[in-house]
Coordinates of C-alpha atoms in Angstrom, one line a residue:
M1 CA -93.0 10.5 -116.3
Q2 CA -89.9 12.7 -116.7
Y3 CA -88.3 15.0 -114.2
N4 CA -86.2 18.1 -114.6
F5 CA -84.3 17.7 -111.4
A6 CA -82.7 14.3 -111.9
R7 CA -79.1 15.5 -111.1
F8 CA -80.3 16.4 -107.6
I9 CA -82.8 13.6 -106.9
F10 CA -81.1 10.5 -108.3
P11 CA -78.0 10.5 -106.1
L12 CA -80.2 10.8 -103.0
I13 CA -82.3 7.9 -104.1
L14 CA -79.2 5.7 -104.5
L15 CA -78.2 6.4 -100.9
L16 CA -81.6 5.3 -99.4
P17 CA -81.5 1.9 -97.6
F18 CA -83.6 -0.4 -99.8
P19 CA -82.6 -4.0 -98.7
A20 CA -84.9 -5.5 -101.4
L21 CA -82.7 -4.1 -104.1
S22 CA -80.3 -7.0 -103.8
A23 CA -83.0 -9.4 -105.1
V24 CA -81.8 -9.2 -108.7
K25 CA -83.3 -11.5 -111.3
H26 CA -81.5 -12.5 -114.4
E27 CA -82.2 -14.2 -117.8
I28 CA -79.8 -15.9 -120.2
V29 CA -80.9 -15.0 -123.7
H30 CA -79.8 -16.4 -127.0
Y31 CA -80.0 -14.2 -130.1
Q32 CA -78.3 -13.9 -133.4
T33 CA -77.1 -11.2 -135.9
T34 CA -78.7 -10.6 -139.2
D35 CA -76.1 -12.8 -140.8
G36 CA -76.8 -15.7 -138.5
H37 CA -74.0 -15.3 -136.0
K38 CA -75.2 -16.8 -132.7
M39 CA -74.8 -14.7 -129.5
R40 CA -75.5 -15.3 -125.8
G41 CA -76.4 -12.5 -123.4
Y42 CA -77.2 -11.8 -119.7
I43 CA -80.2 -9.6 -118.7
A44 CA -80.6 -8.4 -115.1
F45 CA -83.4 -6.5 -113.4
S46 CA -85.0 -6.0 -110.0
E47 CA -88.7 -6.5 -109.6
T48 CA -88.7 -3.8 -106.9
F49 CA -88.8 -1.1 -109.6
P50 CA -91.8 -0.4 -112.0
S51 CA -91.6 -0.8 -115.7
P52 CA -90.8 0.4 -118.3
R53 CA -87.4 1.4 -117.2
P54 CA -84.2 2.7 -119.0
V55 CA -81.9 0.2 -120.5
V56 CA -78.1 0.0 -120.0
I57 CA -76.1 -2.3 -122.3
V58 CA -72.8 -3.6 -120.8
V59 CA -69.9 -4.6 -123.1
H60 CA -67.4 -6.9 -121.6
E61 CA -63.6 -6.7 -121.3
W62 CA -61.4 -8.7 -123.8
W63 CA -61.9 -11.8 -121.6
G64 CA -65.5 -12.1 -123.0
L65 CA -68.9 -12.2 -121.3
N66 CA -67.7 -13.3 -117.8
D67 CA -68.7 -12.9 -114.2
Y68 CA -67.3 -9.3 -114.1
A69 CA -69.6 -8.1 -116.9
M70 CA -72.5 -9.8 -115.3
K71 CA -71.6 -8.3 -111.9
R72 CA -71.8 -4.8 -113.4
A73 CA -75.2 -5.7 -115.0
N74 CA -76.4 -6.8 -111.5
M75 CA -75.3 -3.5 -110.0
L76 CA -77.2 -1.5 -112.7
A77 CA -80.2 -3.7 -112.0
E78 CA -80.0 -2.8 -108.3
A79 CA -80.0 0.9 -109.3
G80 CA -83.3 0.4 -111.1
Y81 CA -82.1 -0.2 -114.7
L82 CA -82.8 -3.0 -117.1
A83 CA -79.2 -4.2 -117.8
F84 CA -78.0 -6.3 -120.7
A85 CA -74.5 -7.7 -120.6
I86 CA -74.0 -8.5 -124.3
D87 CA -71.7 -10.9 -126.2
M88 CA -69.3 -9.5 -128.8
Y89 CA -67.5 -12.8 -129.5
G90 CA -70.4 -15.3 -130.1
E91 CA -72.1 -18.0 -128.1
G92 CA -70.7 -16.5 -124.8
K93 CA -67.1 -17.4 -125.8
K94 CA -64.6 -16.5 -123.0
A95 CA -60.8 -16.4 -122.7
E96 CA -58.7 -17.5 -119.7
H97 CA -55.3 -16.4 -121.1
P98 CA -54.3 -13.0 -122.6
D99 CA -53.2 -14.6 -125.9
N100 CA -56.7 -15.9 -126.5
A101 CA -58.4 -12.8 -125.3
K102 CA -56.3 -10.7 -127.7
K103 CA -57.2 -13.1 -130.5
F104 CA -60.9 -12.9 -129.7
A105 CA -60.9 -9.1 -129.5
Q106 CA -59.0 -8.7 -132.8
E107 CA -61.4 -11.1 -134.5
A108 CA -64.4 -9.2 -133.2
T109 CA -63.2 -5.8 -134.3
Q110 CA -61.2 -6.7 -137.4
K111 CA -64.2 -5.5 -139.5
W112 CA -66.2 -2.9 -137.6
P113 CA -69.4 -3.3 -139.7
I114 CA -69.5 -6.9 -138.4
A115 CA -68.9 -5.7 -134.9
Q116 CA -71.7 -3.1 -135.4
K117 CA -74.1 -5.9 -136.5
R118 CA -73.3 -7.8 -133.3
F119 CA -74.0 -4.7 -131.2
Q120 CA -77.2 -3.9 -133.2
A121 CA -78.4 -7.5 -132.7
A122 CA -78.1 -7.0 -128.9
L123 CA -79.8 -3.6 -129.2
D124 CA -82.7 -5.1 -131.1
T125 CA -83.0 -7.9 -128.6
I126 CA -83.3 -5.8 -125.5
K127 CA -85.8 -3.5 -127.1
Q128 CA -88.2 -6.4 -127.3
H129 CA -88.0 -7.0 -123.5
P130 CA -91.3 -6.1 -121.8
K131 CA -89.5 -4.1 -119.1
A132 CA -87.5 -1.9 -121.6
D133 CA -88.1 1.7 -122.2
K134 CA -87.0 1.7 -125.9
A135 CA -86.5 5.5 -126.0
L136 CA -83.9 5.4 -123.1
I137 CA -80.9 3.3 -123.9
A138 CA -77.3 3.7 -122.8
A139 CA -74.2 1.6 -123.3
I140 CA -71.1 1.2 -121.1
G141 CA -68.0 -0.8 -121.6
Y142 CA -64.8 -1.9 -120.0
C143 CA -61.4 -2.1 -121.6
F144 CA -62.2 -3.8 -125.0
G145 CA -65.8 -2.9 -124.3
G146 CA -65.0 0.7 -123.6
G147 CA -63.5 1.0 -127.1
V148 CA -66.5 -0.8 -128.6
V149 CA -69.1 1.6 -127.1
L150 CA -67.1 4.7 -128.1
Q151 CA -66.9 3.3 -131.6
M152 CA -70.6 2.6 -131.7
A153 CA -71.3 6.2 -130.7
R154 CA -69.0 7.4 -133.5
M155 CA -70.9 5.2 -135.9
G156 CA -74.2 6.8 -135.0
E157 CA -75.9 4.2 -133.0
P158 CA -79.1 5.5 -131.4
L159 CA -77.9 5.7 -127.8
T160 CA -78.8 8.3 -125.2
A161 CA -75.5 8.0 -123.3
V162 CA -72.2 6.1 -123.6
A163 CA -69.5 5.6 -121.0
S164 CA -66.1 4.0 -121.4
F165 CA -64.0 2.6 -118.5
H166 CA -60.3 2.2 -119.2
G167 CA -61.1 1.6 -122.9
S168 CA -59.3 2.4 -126.1
L169 CA -59.8 6.1 -127.2
K170 CA -58.7 6.0 -130.8
P171 CA -61.4 6.1 -133.5
V172 CA -61.4 3.5 -136.2
G173 CA -62.1 5.1 -139.6
K174 CA -63.9 8.4 -139.4
P175 CA -63.8 10.3 -136.1
A176 CA -67.1 11.4 -134.4
Q177 CA -69.2 13.7 -136.6
A178 CA -71.7 16.2 -135.2
S179 CA -74.2 15.1 -137.9
S180 CA -74.3 11.5 -136.7
L181 CA -73.3 11.5 -133.0
K182 CA -76.3 11.0 -130.8
A183 CA -74.9 10.0 -127.4
A184 CA -73.6 12.1 -124.6
I185 CA -70.2 10.6 -123.7
R186 CA -68.1 10.1 -120.6
V187 CA -64.7 8.5 -120.4
F188 CA -63.2 7.2 -117.2
N189 CA -59.4 6.7 -117.7
G190 CA -56.5 5.8 -115.4
A191 CA -53.7 8.4 -115.5
D192 CA -51.2 5.6 -115.1
D193 CA -52.7 3.4 -117.9
K194 CA -49.7 2.4 -120.1
M195 CA -52.1 1.6 -122.9
I196 CA -53.4 5.1 -123.2
T197 CA -51.0 8.0 -124.1
T198 CA -51.3 11.7 -123.4
D199 CA -51.6 12.1 -127.2
D200 CA -54.6 9.7 -127.2
I201 CA -56.3 11.9 -124.6
S202 CA -55.6 15.1 -126.4
A203 CA -56.8 13.6 -129.6
I204 CA -60.2 12.5 -128.3
K205 CA -60.8 15.8 -126.6
Q206 CA -60.2 17.6 -129.9
E207 CA -62.3 15.1 -131.8
M208 CA -65.3 15.5 -129.5
Q209 CA -64.9 19.3 -129.4
K210 CA -65.1 19.3 -133.2
A211 CA -68.1 17.1 -133.1
N212 CA -69.8 19.4 -130.6
A213 CA -70.3 16.5 -128.3
N214 CA -71.5 16.4 -124.8
F215 CA -68.2 14.9 -123.6
K216 CA -66.1 14.7 -120.5
L217 CA -63.0 12.7 -119.6
Y218 CA -62.0 11.8 -116.0
N219 CA -58.3 11.0 -115.6
Y220 CA -57.8 9.3 -112.3
P221 CA -54.3 9.6 -110.6
N222 CA -52.5 6.4 -109.6
A223 CA -55.0 4.3 -111.6
K224 CA -53.8 1.7 -114.1
H225 CA -55.5 -0.1 -116.8
S226 CA -58.5 -2.2 -115.5
F227 CA -58.7 0.0 -112.4
T228 CA -62.4 -0.9 -111.9
N229 CA -61.8 -4.7 -111.7
P230 CA -60.9 -6.1 -108.3
A231 CA -59.4 -9.1 -110.1
A232 CA -56.8 -6.9 -111.9
D233 CA -54.1 -7.2 -109.2
Q234 CA -54.2 -11.0 -109.5
I235 CA -54.2 -10.8 -113.3
A236 CA -51.2 -8.5 -113.2
K237 CA -49.3 -11.1 -111.1
Q238 CA -50.4 -14.1 -113.1
F239 CA -49.7 -12.7 -116.5
S240 CA -47.2 -9.8 -115.9
L241 CA -49.7 -7.3 -117.3
P242 CA -49.6 -3.6 -116.5
V243 CA -53.0 -3.6 -114.8
G244 CA -54.3 -3.0 -111.3
Y245 CA -57.3 -2.2 -109.2
N246 CA -57.9 1.2 -107.6
A247 CA -60.9 1.1 -105.2
E248 CA -61.2 4.9 -104.9
A249 CA -61.2 5.4 -108.7
D250 CA -63.6 2.5 -109.1
Q251 CA -66.1 3.8 -106.6
D252 CA -65.9 7.4 -107.8
S253 CA -66.3 6.5 -111.5
W254 CA -69.3 4.3 -110.7
Q255 CA -71.1 7.1 -108.8
K256 CA -70.3 9.5 -111.6
L257 CA -71.7 7.0 -114.1
L258 CA -75.0 6.8 -112.2
E259 CA -75.3 10.5 -111.9
F260 CA -74.5 10.9 -115.6
L261 CA -77.2 8.3 -116.6
A262 CA -79.8 10.0 -114.5
V263 CA -79.1 13.4 -116.1
Q264 CA -79.0 12.1 -119.6
F265 CA -82.2 10.1 -119.2
E266 CA -83.7 13.3 -117.7
R267 CA -85.4 11.4 -114.9
A268 CA -85.0 10.3 -111.4
M269 CA -85.4 6.6 -111.1
P270 CA -88.7 5.7 -109.4
E271 CA -88.8 4.5 -105.9
P272 CA -89.0 0.7 -105.5
I273 CA -92.5 -0.8 -105.3
P274 CA -93.4 -1.1 -101.6
N275 CA -93.7 -4.6 -100.2
E276 CA -97.3 -5.9 -99.5
P277 CA -98.1 -5.9 -95.8

């Protein structure tokens, strides 16, 4: 059943004390692209919510499908979604050093039609899950993944909503077109992100305006690249990278994401199934 007052009801539901929500279950799934490329993903859900339920795809940072991406999937599961942390590199490949991460990211996006096949393989896989509402699917991404989900929206993937956290903003090839863009889009950016310029921000705003997109960009002051990842400060020290965690921006952007998803799915998430006496 759909509700017309999701923007008011959903935030209240999130604040209710449901201890059972921490009991997230997960599945490791193996799937492949149409051209035979083997992928490995992580599905998370909570049995305390009824099905079918909306799906949220999570695209990892340039490090690959690691604990951080799976943590975000678990958080979405706790909020009542069927979450799928997908693999854009193949067979769950991960990097421990920025040089390898950069190499993996470049290989994955060197040819965007191939990257799209990998995304579509994940989309087809999660649609087959018995808990999935196939008509309600969103995608979020972090850093590398943020750029990926924006590009998938530009390429016309059938998504209800897309959210990018400290991701690349530049289009690859054609910019967003009103005729093909299906997703509402939110961008969460750090104002002190050295990888994103003011020109990049102006350009995506103009691009989305021309495409008549449902679009909004949040630019958090004193927030650097990777501002949502608590490990960013340690990564900055270890590799001398211009990244850093900002707890306030992390928490605010997550709450805004949940509110955005509720509105775009046009529903309040159902209350958890009560425990048997």
